[in-house]
């Protein structure tokens, strides 16, 4: 790679140094905060053979260059006058560029994203319990009535599934306080107080009021009802923000032992009275009004309202703002007796399946093997609720599949409104979303899914057969150029090590057994855990295969070991990734977690240095999975062949559980 050329191409395409507010990089990508993203020459970036892809996340324009090259290109950018900042500073600069409403939505998303695994797991278990206990699904009796021995199993599933929802204010209090700069444990404590067993359960409030059993506090001349905040989101968010502001102010006023002892005391005491006497009751009314208002707009708008929401959902996913929807969805689910449940999950399921259907049409019409493989894997992922690979890797690149999917989603969501479909828990927004639906709505959910998929697929297939042929061929050429360029050049990292940045040389195949014509090399796993297909990763750069080909591992052991003999190509001060060149000629990148570069090395220990010769089983990195999850990041670890262009194919070779030294990937050389 000519790093200077790539840097100049990037500079010119994004509008020059004057348009770059801040720049940073991680293991594989340039991260640029641009003053004006509308002037980016996207075609130039898409057609450059050394740039693997681009996308925008959280206001940061990200350009995938690849490990071993991105840091050199970055240095070239900095030498051209671009402002250098850290990853966190870049995020802050990008956030400040957003308008207040966008910053607010991003904050809500940042609060809820770390909680989603617990909520989704609970939702899926609730769905399983619904299948077991609902009458009418398999006959007039429920499954547990037909098989009484399952009753206790269903009861335990219900107990476990309800834990996250019953403790929702505790989870929100913890996450929100951390986001607002307060002590998350104080946030959890005030959340726990809001659902204390001494209060009337919010779900039983109406019945308690009718029975006259609600008690009242008489404080400050006011009568305050002793009612809990189960299932509430907005009141807890407001109170967590107030608590964090009080705590931070007290930290400024007090110091030393006084600060340590009195700040938590005064913070909880003052926040508690403010919560129950003033903010809580007001925010409860506001939250109920917001949920009822959105519900009214959707129901009063009928199919037109569903059509509009369905058309808008996938563009919302691009911005990441869909992560804030739980703040609306959870109260709808919690108050299902009035609302009937949430309409957001079935709408999201229509949108995701539509994207999968359009991508599947591309898969059928594409002739290039690489584009076909990318679109096929992305379509499968989208049908199960993970649309980023399909959206970023295929549909937005071609544009027309994305529009076809939006139309299919709009029509399907109009059916959701027309048929009044509702979910009774959170769940996977795809075909399998039926398990979260109200049981009586499941048949019509499948009807809406069939219509959605049929419309999106038909439109995309017909367009691909006519006016889309040219763009489809162009995309295949770009993908081919990106994935197969420069098959005989020495990897850039090797040229850098020899002191000739950007230089190339002819590869000597005898030194790279994996590259010998017809050779098949099986690579072993550097980690222990569960194998995850690359397309299922919640990161478009990795999921699309733009960074490299391979698989991911959901680790169960906090160690990364050398999978074979080789040499360390690169390490990072943050410890979140490591690059190897194996003696076979394969270059491997192990990227521990998603976006973990933002942890700045906390929880990671690197045991080797660049240039070290290692043997199979050599400890490379140790990491703390719990610290990664506590910081709000995914521990899923891509294991990638980064010089995949030099080979005929790189495939996932195993499924299920893996351990150190077990077969993971199969690398097939090109034919002579």
XYZ file of C-alpha atoms in Angstrom:
672
model
C 0.000 0.000 0.000
C 1.200 3.486 -0.835
C 0.275 5.064 2.480
C 1.044 8.596 1.342
C -1.244 8.184 -1.665
C -4.069 6.788 0.486
C -3.710 9.651 2.970
C -3.868 12.227 0.198
C -6.858 10.447 -1.370
C -8.675 10.551 1.963
C -7.796 14.199 2.523
C -9.045 15.215 -0.904
C -12.201 13.087 -0.659
C -13.283 14.479 2.722
C -12.696 18.105 1.771
C -9.146 18.711 2.979
C -7.688 19.395 6.437
C -9.993 22.391 6.906
C -13.026 20.069 6.913
C -11.549 17.695 9.530
C -12.365 18.918 13.021
C -10.624 16.035 14.780
C -8.944 12.768 13.821
C -8.140 9.539 15.650
C -7.691 5.891 14.732
C -8.148 2.415 16.172
C -6.712 -0.927 15.072
C -8.327 -0.844 11.629
C -10.073 2.485 10.973
C -9.530 6.184 10.636
C -12.074 8.052 12.759
C -12.700 11.565 11.455
C -14.997 14.251 12.800
C -15.955 16.334 9.767
C -17.283 19.871 9.763
C -19.471 19.091 6.746
C -20.102 15.469 5.786
C -22.185 16.466 2.775
C -19.083 17.386 0.735
C -17.447 13.950 1.055
C -16.578 12.415 -2.322
C -17.958 8.985 -1.493
C -17.336 7.550 -4.965
C -13.604 8.204 -4.680
C -13.421 6.429 -1.340
C -15.585 3.522 -2.543
C -13.430 2.958 -5.622
C -10.029 3.164 -3.939
C -8.619 -0.402 -3.821
C -6.813 0.235 -0.525
C -9.898 1.523 1.326
C -12.076 -1.351 2.492
C -15.219 0.624 3.327
C -16.684 3.638 5.097
C -19.576 4.329 7.426
C -20.756 6.924 9.925
C -21.371 6.073 13.584
C -22.163 8.527 16.382
C -21.255 11.447 14.130
C -17.780 10.055 13.351
C -16.876 9.299 9.724
C -15.007 5.971 9.834
C -12.748 4.757 7.016
C -11.596 1.138 7.095
C -7.930 0.946 6.059
C -6.808 -2.212 7.831
C -4.386 -3.251 10.578
C -0.748 -2.388 10.083
C -1.655 0.334 7.585
C -4.135 2.564 9.386
C -1.569 3.976 11.818
C 0.798 4.914 8.966
C -1.977 6.561 6.947
C -3.041 8.364 10.113
C 0.478 9.709 10.664
C 0.463 10.975 7.078
C -2.818 12.788 7.777
C -1.440 14.394 10.932
C 1.664 15.553 9.077
C -0.671 17.285 6.615
C -2.097 19.497 9.337
C -5.039 17.451 10.600
C -5.872 17.919 14.304
C -4.859 14.854 16.348
C -7.040 13.806 19.300
C -7.751 10.673 21.333
C -10.692 8.387 20.548
C -12.696 9.759 23.480
C -11.913 13.343 22.471
C -13.065 12.574 18.932
C -16.329 11.200 20.310
C -16.796 14.317 22.430
C -16.094 16.613 19.485
C -18.571 14.646 17.352
C -21.187 14.816 20.109
C -20.788 18.584 20.436
C -21.446 18.976 16.711
C -24.857 17.379 17.115
C -27.899 19.470 17.926
C -29.296 19.223 21.473
C -32.058 16.837 20.438
C -29.565 14.448 18.805
C -27.299 14.619 21.874
C -30.278 13.825 24.067
C -31.201 10.787 21.980
C -27.585 9.604 21.955
C -27.475 9.876 25.744
C -30.642 7.795 26.035
C -29.144 5.209 23.689
C -25.885 5.096 25.680
C -27.867 4.436 28.841
C -29.916 1.584 27.407
C -27.416 -0.228 25.178
C -25.497 -1.861 28.091
C -28.819 -3.051 29.553
C -30.168 -4.623 26.370
C -28.632 -8.113 26.848
C -30.467 -8.516 30.165
C -33.714 -7.105 28.778
C -33.621 -9.145 25.585
C -32.737 -12.341 27.458
C -35.605 -11.679 29.852
C -37.918 -10.944 26.944
C -37.031 -14.184 25.179
C -37.593 -16.164 28.368
C -40.939 -14.422 28.823
C -41.778 -15.452 25.287
C -40.876 -19.051 26.084
C -43.054 -18.900 29.175
C -45.884 -17.473 27.076
C -45.601 -20.404 24.681
C -45.842 -22.798 27.617
C -48.679 -21.094 29.491
C -50.882 -19.382 26.877
C -54.109 -21.068 25.899
C -55.109 -21.317 22.269
C -51.671 -21.726 20.733
C -51.759 -25.523 20.438
C -55.380 -26.134 21.303
C -57.920 -25.021 23.904
C -55.469 -25.838 26.719
C -52.002 -24.457 27.381
C -48.894 -26.634 27.121
C -48.522 -26.816 30.917
C -52.164 -27.862 31.244
C -51.605 -30.631 28.738
C -48.275 -31.585 30.331
C -48.505 -30.673 34.060
C -44.935 -31.824 34.703
C -43.780 -28.685 32.844
C -45.551 -26.316 35.248
C -42.641 -25.904 37.662
C -40.188 -25.403 34.817
C -42.435 -22.674 33.413
C -42.678 -21.059 36.853
C -38.877 -20.935 37.195
C -38.519 -19.518 33.693
C -41.059 -16.819 34.567
C -39.190 -15.983 37.791
C -35.871 -15.581 36.001
C -37.345 -13.732 33.039
C -39.101 -11.118 35.159
C -35.991 -10.211 37.183
C -34.636 -7.558 34.817
C -38.050 -5.959 34.319
C -38.978 -6.066 38.001
C -35.648 -4.381 38.811
C -35.716 -2.009 35.847
C -35.338 1.209 37.904
C -32.243 -0.295 39.543
C -30.653 -1.067 36.164
C -31.593 2.330 34.753
C -30.384 4.103 37.875
C -26.994 2.398 37.625
C -26.511 2.983 33.903
C -27.902 6.525 33.877
C -25.814 7.678 36.850
C -22.675 6.402 35.132
C -23.647 8.209 31.925
C -24.378 11.449 33.810
C -21.058 11.331 35.673
C -22.397 10.187 39.045
C -21.679 7.140 41.182
C -23.538 4.251 39.491
C -24.020 2.451 42.798
C -25.785 5.467 44.262
C -27.915 5.456 41.122
C -28.762 1.803 41.700
C -29.589 2.550 45.345
C -32.069 5.311 44.508
C -33.559 3.037 41.841
C -33.998 0.299 44.437
C -35.729 2.760 46.774
C -38.224 3.584 44.030
C -39.387 -0.055 43.870
C -39.175 -0.809 47.581
C -41.529 -3.497 48.872
C -42.830 -0.910 51.375
C -44.519 0.872 48.455
C -47.636 -0.182 46.588
C -46.560 -1.938 43.409
C -47.190 0.373 40.440
C -48.884 -2.456 38.548
C -51.398 -2.796 41.396
C -51.991 0.934 41.819
C -55.440 1.017 40.223
C -56.716 -1.919 42.275
C -55.195 -0.475 45.466
C -56.830 2.903 44.836
C -60.215 1.273 44.308
C -59.772 -0.714 47.525
C -58.598 2.372 49.429
C -55.382 0.700 50.602
C -52.862 3.268 49.337
C -50.980 4.961 52.174
C -49.697 8.530 52.128
C -46.763 10.481 53.550
C -47.465 13.933 54.950
C -44.302 15.950 54.391
C -43.659 19.631 53.672
C -47.397 20.233 53.873
C -48.030 17.791 51.015
C -49.779 14.449 50.780
C -47.524 12.026 48.863
C -48.809 8.627 47.796
C -46.627 5.631 48.637
C -46.626 4.078 45.160
C -43.645 2.477 43.465
C -42.174 3.111 40.039
C -42.088 -0.395 38.601
C -41.759 -0.345 34.810
C -41.103 3.413 34.731
C -38.249 4.869 32.680
C -38.532 8.654 32.435
C -38.908 9.313 36.204
C -35.803 7.232 36.945
C -33.794 8.983 34.222
C -34.738 12.412 35.597
C -33.955 11.450 39.177
C -30.618 9.845 38.224
C -29.633 13.086 36.475
C -30.592 15.191 39.514
C -28.717 12.808 41.827
C -25.582 13.011 39.675
C -25.691 16.814 39.633
C -26.067 16.931 43.430
C -23.230 14.452 43.922
C -20.834 16.310 41.624
C -21.614 19.628 43.321
C -20.974 18.124 46.771
C -17.642 16.705 45.565
C -16.608 20.291 44.702
C -17.696 21.684 48.059
C -16.322 18.911 50.282
C -12.941 17.186 50.404
C -11.055 14.353 52.076
C -12.788 12.290 54.732
C -15.706 14.718 54.899
C -16.354 14.201 51.206
C -16.077 10.427 51.527
C -18.551 10.219 54.420
C -21.052 12.995 53.781
C -21.373 13.210 49.987
C -23.116 9.815 49.600
C -25.312 10.540 52.646
C -26.504 13.966 51.524
C -26.799 12.826 47.903
C -29.153 9.943 48.665
C -31.096 11.816 51.349
C -31.783 14.904 49.250
C -32.405 12.926 46.064
C -34.820 10.617 47.861
C -37.041 13.453 49.063
C -36.879 15.195 45.682
C -37.735 11.908 43.934
C -40.816 10.978 45.930
C -42.175 14.438 46.717
C -41.579 16.411 43.534
C -39.908 14.937 40.467
C -41.244 11.393 40.618
C -44.959 12.268 40.550
C -44.458 14.902 37.827
C -42.331 12.612 35.671
C -44.787 9.747 36.151
C -47.512 11.886 34.605
C -45.153 13.029 31.831
C -44.005 9.467 31.043
C -47.551 8.166 30.919
C -48.512 11.053 28.662
C -45.580 10.429 26.303
C -46.341 6.734 25.942
C -50.057 7.389 25.552
C -49.346 10.129 23.022
C -47.209 7.906 20.798
C -49.718 5.112 21.171
C -52.508 7.507 20.177
C -50.590 8.760 17.145
C -49.976 5.199 15.985
C -53.502 3.959 16.613
C -55.285 7.124 15.457
C -53.146 7.296 12.345
C -54.066 3.714 11.566
C -52.336 2.199 8.537
C -50.996 5.635 7.527
C -49.218 5.953 10.878
C -47.826 2.441 10.492
C -46.697 3.216 6.941
C -44.796 6.321 8.058
C -43.082 4.536 10.961
C -42.188 1.574 8.759
C -40.661 3.805 6.080
C -38.614 5.672 8.688
C -37.389 2.750 10.780
C -34.350 1.638 8.725
C -33.063 5.214 8.225
C -33.388 5.576 12.002
C -31.244 2.443 12.413
C -28.493 4.098 10.352
C -28.359 6.957 12.861
C -28.382 4.562 15.825
C -31.336 6.392 17.356
C -33.370 3.179 17.488
C -31.349 2.337 20.600
C -33.412 4.947 22.472
C -36.714 3.213 21.680
C -36.725 1.084 24.869
C -37.550 4.276 26.770
C -40.872 4.278 24.897
C -41.321 0.544 24.443
C -40.881 -0.602 28.027
C -43.725 1.528 29.473
C -46.014 0.272 26.686
C -45.181 -3.317 27.645
C -45.443 -2.604 31.360
C -48.912 -1.075 30.887
C -50.110 -3.784 28.488
C -53.494 -3.951 30.193
C -54.215 -0.504 28.735
C -51.938 -0.292 25.681
C -52.219 -3.924 24.571
C -48.429 -4.110 24.389
C -45.803 -2.552 22.140
C -46.153 -1.950 18.403
C -42.442 -1.083 18.056
C -41.131 -4.651 17.974
C -43.446 -5.822 15.152
C -42.624 -2.657 13.175
C -38.895 -3.261 13.720
C -39.356 -6.894 12.700
C -40.955 -5.783 9.420
C -38.125 -3.329 8.728
C -35.363 -5.854 9.457
C -36.949 -8.642 7.428
C -37.451 -6.238 4.526
C -33.740 -5.393 4.537
C -32.955 -9.111 4.582
C -35.317 -9.783 1.673
C -33.779 -7.022 -0.472
C -30.279 -8.294 0.314
C -31.352 -11.826 -0.582
C -32.484 -10.532 -3.982
C -28.983 -9.111 -4.465
C -27.581 -12.520 -3.493
C -29.641 -14.212 -6.225
C -28.781 -11.668 -8.919
C -25.099 -11.114 -8.136
C -22.566 -12.991 -10.276
C -19.427 -12.130 -8.353
C -18.685 -14.814 -5.751
C -17.504 -12.334 -3.136
C -20.514 -10.027 -3.414
C -22.772 -13.077 -3.454
C -21.162 -14.416 -0.283
C -21.404 -11.057 1.471
C -25.058 -10.523 0.523
C -26.068 -14.095 1.396
C -24.565 -13.961 4.880
C -25.932 -10.459 5.484
C -29.440 -11.483 4.424
C -29.471 -14.405 6.859
C -28.312 -12.121 9.664
C -31.008 -9.541 8.882
C -33.800 -12.118 9.007
C -32.724 -12.840 12.585
C -32.681 -9.178 13.591
C -29.082 -8.004 12.917
C -29.301 -5.652 9.925
C -26.046 -3.688 10.066
C -24.173 -6.064 7.691
C -27.032 -5.928 5.185
C -27.571 -2.181 5.456
C -23.949 -1.023 5.505
C -22.336 -3.829 3.519
C -24.826 -4.223 0.656
C -28.004 -2.160 0.560
C -26.635 1.327 1.156
C -23.762 0.665 -1.242
C -26.283 -0.068 -4.015
C -28.944 2.293 -2.614
C -31.904 0.816 -4.508
C -32.140 -2.346 -2.316
C -32.369 -0.059 0.711
C -35.235 1.894 -0.859
C -37.015 -1.323 -1.900
C -36.691 -2.551 1.685
C -38.109 0.714 3.038
C -41.177 0.313 0.820
C -41.674 -3.288 1.954
C -41.243 -2.220 5.572
C -43.771 0.591 5.183
C -46.422 -1.732 3.736
C -45.769 -4.389 6.390
C -45.929 -1.824 9.193
C -49.198 -0.491 7.789
C -50.514 -4.043 8.216
C -49.195 -4.037 11.787
C -51.353 -0.991 12.495
C -54.333 -2.299 10.522
C -54.277 -5.657 12.330
C -53.393 -4.020 15.691
C -50.437 -6.350 16.279
C -48.619 -6.049 19.613
C -45.660 -7.626 21.390
C -45.772 -8.418 25.083
C -42.004 -8.384 25.694
C -38.735 -7.338 24.125
C -37.250 -9.777 21.656
C -35.344 -10.289 18.432
C -36.772 -8.001 15.749
C -36.921 -10.396 12.811
C -38.776 -13.478 11.702
C -38.220 -15.051 15.123
C -39.830 -12.024 16.753
C -43.063 -14.022 16.836
C -42.031 -15.485 20.200
C -42.412 -12.028 21.784
C -45.825 -11.353 20.275
C -49.162 -11.513 22.043
C -50.182 -15.138 21.305
C -53.391 -14.237 19.446
C -51.383 -11.951 17.136
C -48.810 -14.538 16.063
C -50.673 -15.822 12.959
C -51.221 -12.320 11.609
C -47.618 -11.440 12.468
C -46.507 -14.136 10.013
C -48.949 -12.805 7.427
C -47.460 -9.307 7.776
C -43.958 -10.798 7.578
C -44.840 -12.659 4.387
C -46.233 -9.510 2.780
C -43.214 -7.453 3.880
C -40.673 -9.967 2.607
C -42.622 -10.532 -0.596
C -42.874 -6.826 -1.460
C -39.240 -5.997 -0.622
C -37.856 -9.061 -2.397
C -40.015 -8.616 -5.514
C -39.157 -4.934 -5.903
C -35.431 -5.544 -5.402
C -35.371 -8.588 -7.683
C -37.211 -6.798 -10.494
C -35.009 -3.724 -10.199
C -31.865 -5.882 -10.175
C -33.121 -7.559 -13.365
C -33.634 -4.249 -15.172
C -32.299 -0.835 -14.182
C -30.163 -2.224 -11.355
C -27.902 -4.323 -13.589
C -25.376 -1.568 -14.126
C -25.059 -0.613 -10.467
C -24.901 -4.277 -9.482
C -22.024 -4.838 -11.885
C -20.301 -1.718 -10.584
C -20.606 -2.901 -6.994
C -19.148 -6.263 -7.967
C -16.176 -4.527 -9.537
C -15.605 -2.434 -6.410
C -15.881 -5.448 -4.113
C -13.507 -7.394 -6.358
C -11.034 -4.534 -6.316
C -11.246 -4.197 -2.546
C -10.948 -7.887 -1.781
C -8.473 -8.993 -4.435
C -6.174 -6.052 -5.102
C -2.377 -6.451 -5.133
C -2.176 -10.235 -4.717
C 1.613 -10.438 -4.960
C 2.787 -7.508 -2.857
C 4.571 -8.014 0.432
C 2.195 -6.896 3.240
C 2.624 -3.238 4.137
C 3.496 -4.121 7.724
C 6.535 -6.070 6.458
C 7.658 -3.143 4.325
C 7.335 -0.847 7.338
C 9.390 -3.197 9.478
C 12.178 -3.119 6.888
C 12.122 0.677 6.919
C 10.526 1.144 3.505
C 7.052 2.467 4.209
C 4.768 2.039 1.225
C 7.256 -0.153 -0.644
C 6.325 -3.421 -2.302
C 8.262 -6.508 -3.302
C 7.501 -9.807 -4.954
C 6.396 -12.489 -2.479
C 8.453 -15.681 -2.320
C 5.896 -18.470 -2.213
C 8.332 -20.951 -0.746
C 8.322 -18.874 2.430
C 4.516 -18.934 2.606
C 3.217 -22.519 2.486
C -0.401 -21.380 2.735
C -0.005 -19.484 -0.555
C 1.250 -22.422 -2.596
C -1.252 -23.144 -5.393
C -3.922 -25.541 -4.170
C -2.777 -25.427 -0.535
C -5.407 -25.738 2.201
C -4.388 -24.417 5.636
C -6.479 -24.919 8.757
C -5.967 -22.236 11.392
C -6.443 -22.949 15.075
C -8.356 -20.843 17.565
C -6.386 -18.415 19.742
C -9.220 -18.307 22.279
C -11.687 -20.419 24.203
C -15.407 -19.747 23.819
C -18.327 -20.018 21.423
C -17.855 -19.476 17.681
C -19.978 -16.688 16.171
C -20.349 -16.103 12.400
C -18.683 -12.861 11.398
C -21.907 -11.569 9.820
C -23.614 -11.666 13.228
C -21.283 -9.071 14.776
C -22.884 -5.748 15.789
C -20.279 -3.778 13.851
C -20.596 -3.135 10.108
C -16.858 -2.993 9.503
C -16.240 -6.449 10.911
C -19.565 -8.010 9.897
C -19.182 -7.090 6.241
C -15.738 -8.688 6.052
C -14.169 -5.392 4.989
C -11.518 -5.547 7.734
C -10.753 -9.228 7.118
C -12.301 -12.651 6.660
C -12.759 -15.154 9.450
C -15.018 -15.748 12.423
C -15.656 -14.352 15.889
C -15.429 -15.920 19.332
C -17.584 -15.134 22.353
C -14.810 -15.730 24.914
C -15.207 -17.730 28.098
C -11.544 -17.416 29.086
C -9.682 -14.129 29.320
C -6.608 -15.226 27.383
C -5.402 -14.942 23.798
C -2.717 -17.470 22.845
C -0.684 -17.746 19.661
C -2.544 -20.233 17.415
C 0.658 -21.260 15.607
C 4.325 -20.338 15.253
C 4.906 -16.879 13.862
C 5.870 -13.275 14.549
C 4.074 -10.392 16.249
C 3.273 -7.784 13.595
C 1.615 -5.221 15.831
C 0.479 -4.487 19.351
C -1.447 -1.501 20.679
C -1.000 0.564 23.850
C -4.683 -0.094 24.562
C -4.101 -3.872 24.424
C -7.418 -4.450 22.658
C -5.960 -6.035 19.516
C -2.900 -7.895 18.304
C -1.627 -8.789 14.833
C 0.433 -11.840 13.865
C 2.149 -13.154 10.762
C 2.136 -16.934 11.019
C 4.918 -18.985 9.491
C 2.371 -20.296 6.993
C 2.121 -16.787 5.478
C -1.283 -16.027 6.968
C -1.652 -12.659 8.704
C -4.106 -12.746 11.603
C -5.754 -10.001 13.639
C -7.392 -10.770 16.990
C -9.572 -7.789 17.984
C -10.793 -8.308 21.555
C -14.327 -6.934 21.791
C -16.129 -4.244 19.796
C -15.070 -0.600 20.215
C -12.906 -1.614 23.194
C -10.230 0.813 22.017
C -12.282 3.349 23.977
C -11.390 1.563 27.231
C -7.842 2.936 26.847
C -6.180 -0.250 28.051
C -8.228 -0.808 31.203
C -8.724 -4.552 31.647
C -6.071 -5.555 29.058
C -2.505 -6.804 29.547
C -0.208 -7.411 26.563
C 2.529 -10.019 27.109
C 4.507 -9.624 23.874
C 6.003 -6.823 21.792
C 6.078 -6.035 18.104
C 8.688 -8.168 16.379
C 8.644 -10.979 18.969
C 8.869 -14.514 17.597
C 6.185 -16.699 19.189
C 5.336 -20.384 19.173
C 1.923 -22.029 19.343
C 0.431 -21.511 22.800
C 2.469 -18.396 23.679
C 0.352 -16.048 25.844
C -0.293 -12.864 23.852
C -2.928 -10.875 25.749
C -5.007 -11.350 28.877
C -8.218 -9.417 29.378
C -11.096 -8.983 31.801
C -14.397 -9.824 30.103
C -16.366 -8.455 33.055
C -14.611 -5.099 32.698
C -15.485 -4.984 28.998
C -19.166 -5.655 29.689
C -19.225 -3.256 32.654
C -17.912 -0.531 30.344
C -20.856 -1.191 28.019
C -18.975 -2.935 25.193
C -19.459 -6.294 23.512
C -16.756 -8.924 24.272
C -17.320 -10.668 20.903
C -13.856 -11.042 19.394
C -13.221 -11.121 15.627
C -10.410 -13.479 14.573
C -9.537 -12.320 11.069
C -7.236 -13.160 8.184
C -6.263 -9.662 7.092
C -4.290 -10.619 3.967
C -7.268 -12.587 2.645
C -6.861 -11.016 -0.800
C -3.836 -13.245 -1.325
C -5.935 -16.398 -0.944
C -8.742 -18.003 -2.871
C -11.020 -18.165 0.161
C -11.138 -17.894 3.944
C -13.974 -19.805 5.601
C -15.259 -20.534 9.077
C -14.268 -24.169 9.627
C -16.068 -25.068 12.861
C -19.214 -24.264 14.818
C -20.287 -24.264 18.448
C -17.742 -24.305 21.251
C -14.025 -23.929 20.620
C -10.890 -24.027 22.734
C -7.226 -23.140 22.379
C -5.696 -24.983 19.437
C -8.994 -26.280 18.054
C -9.664 -25.854 14.324
C -11.356 -22.529 13.555
C -10.712 -21.273 9.996
C -9.881 -22.839 6.638
C -7.680 -20.884 4.229
C -7.533 -22.072 0.615
C -4.801 -20.789 -1.695
C -5.486 -19.448 -5.150
C -5.020 -21.731 -8.116
C -1.793 -21.444 -10.027
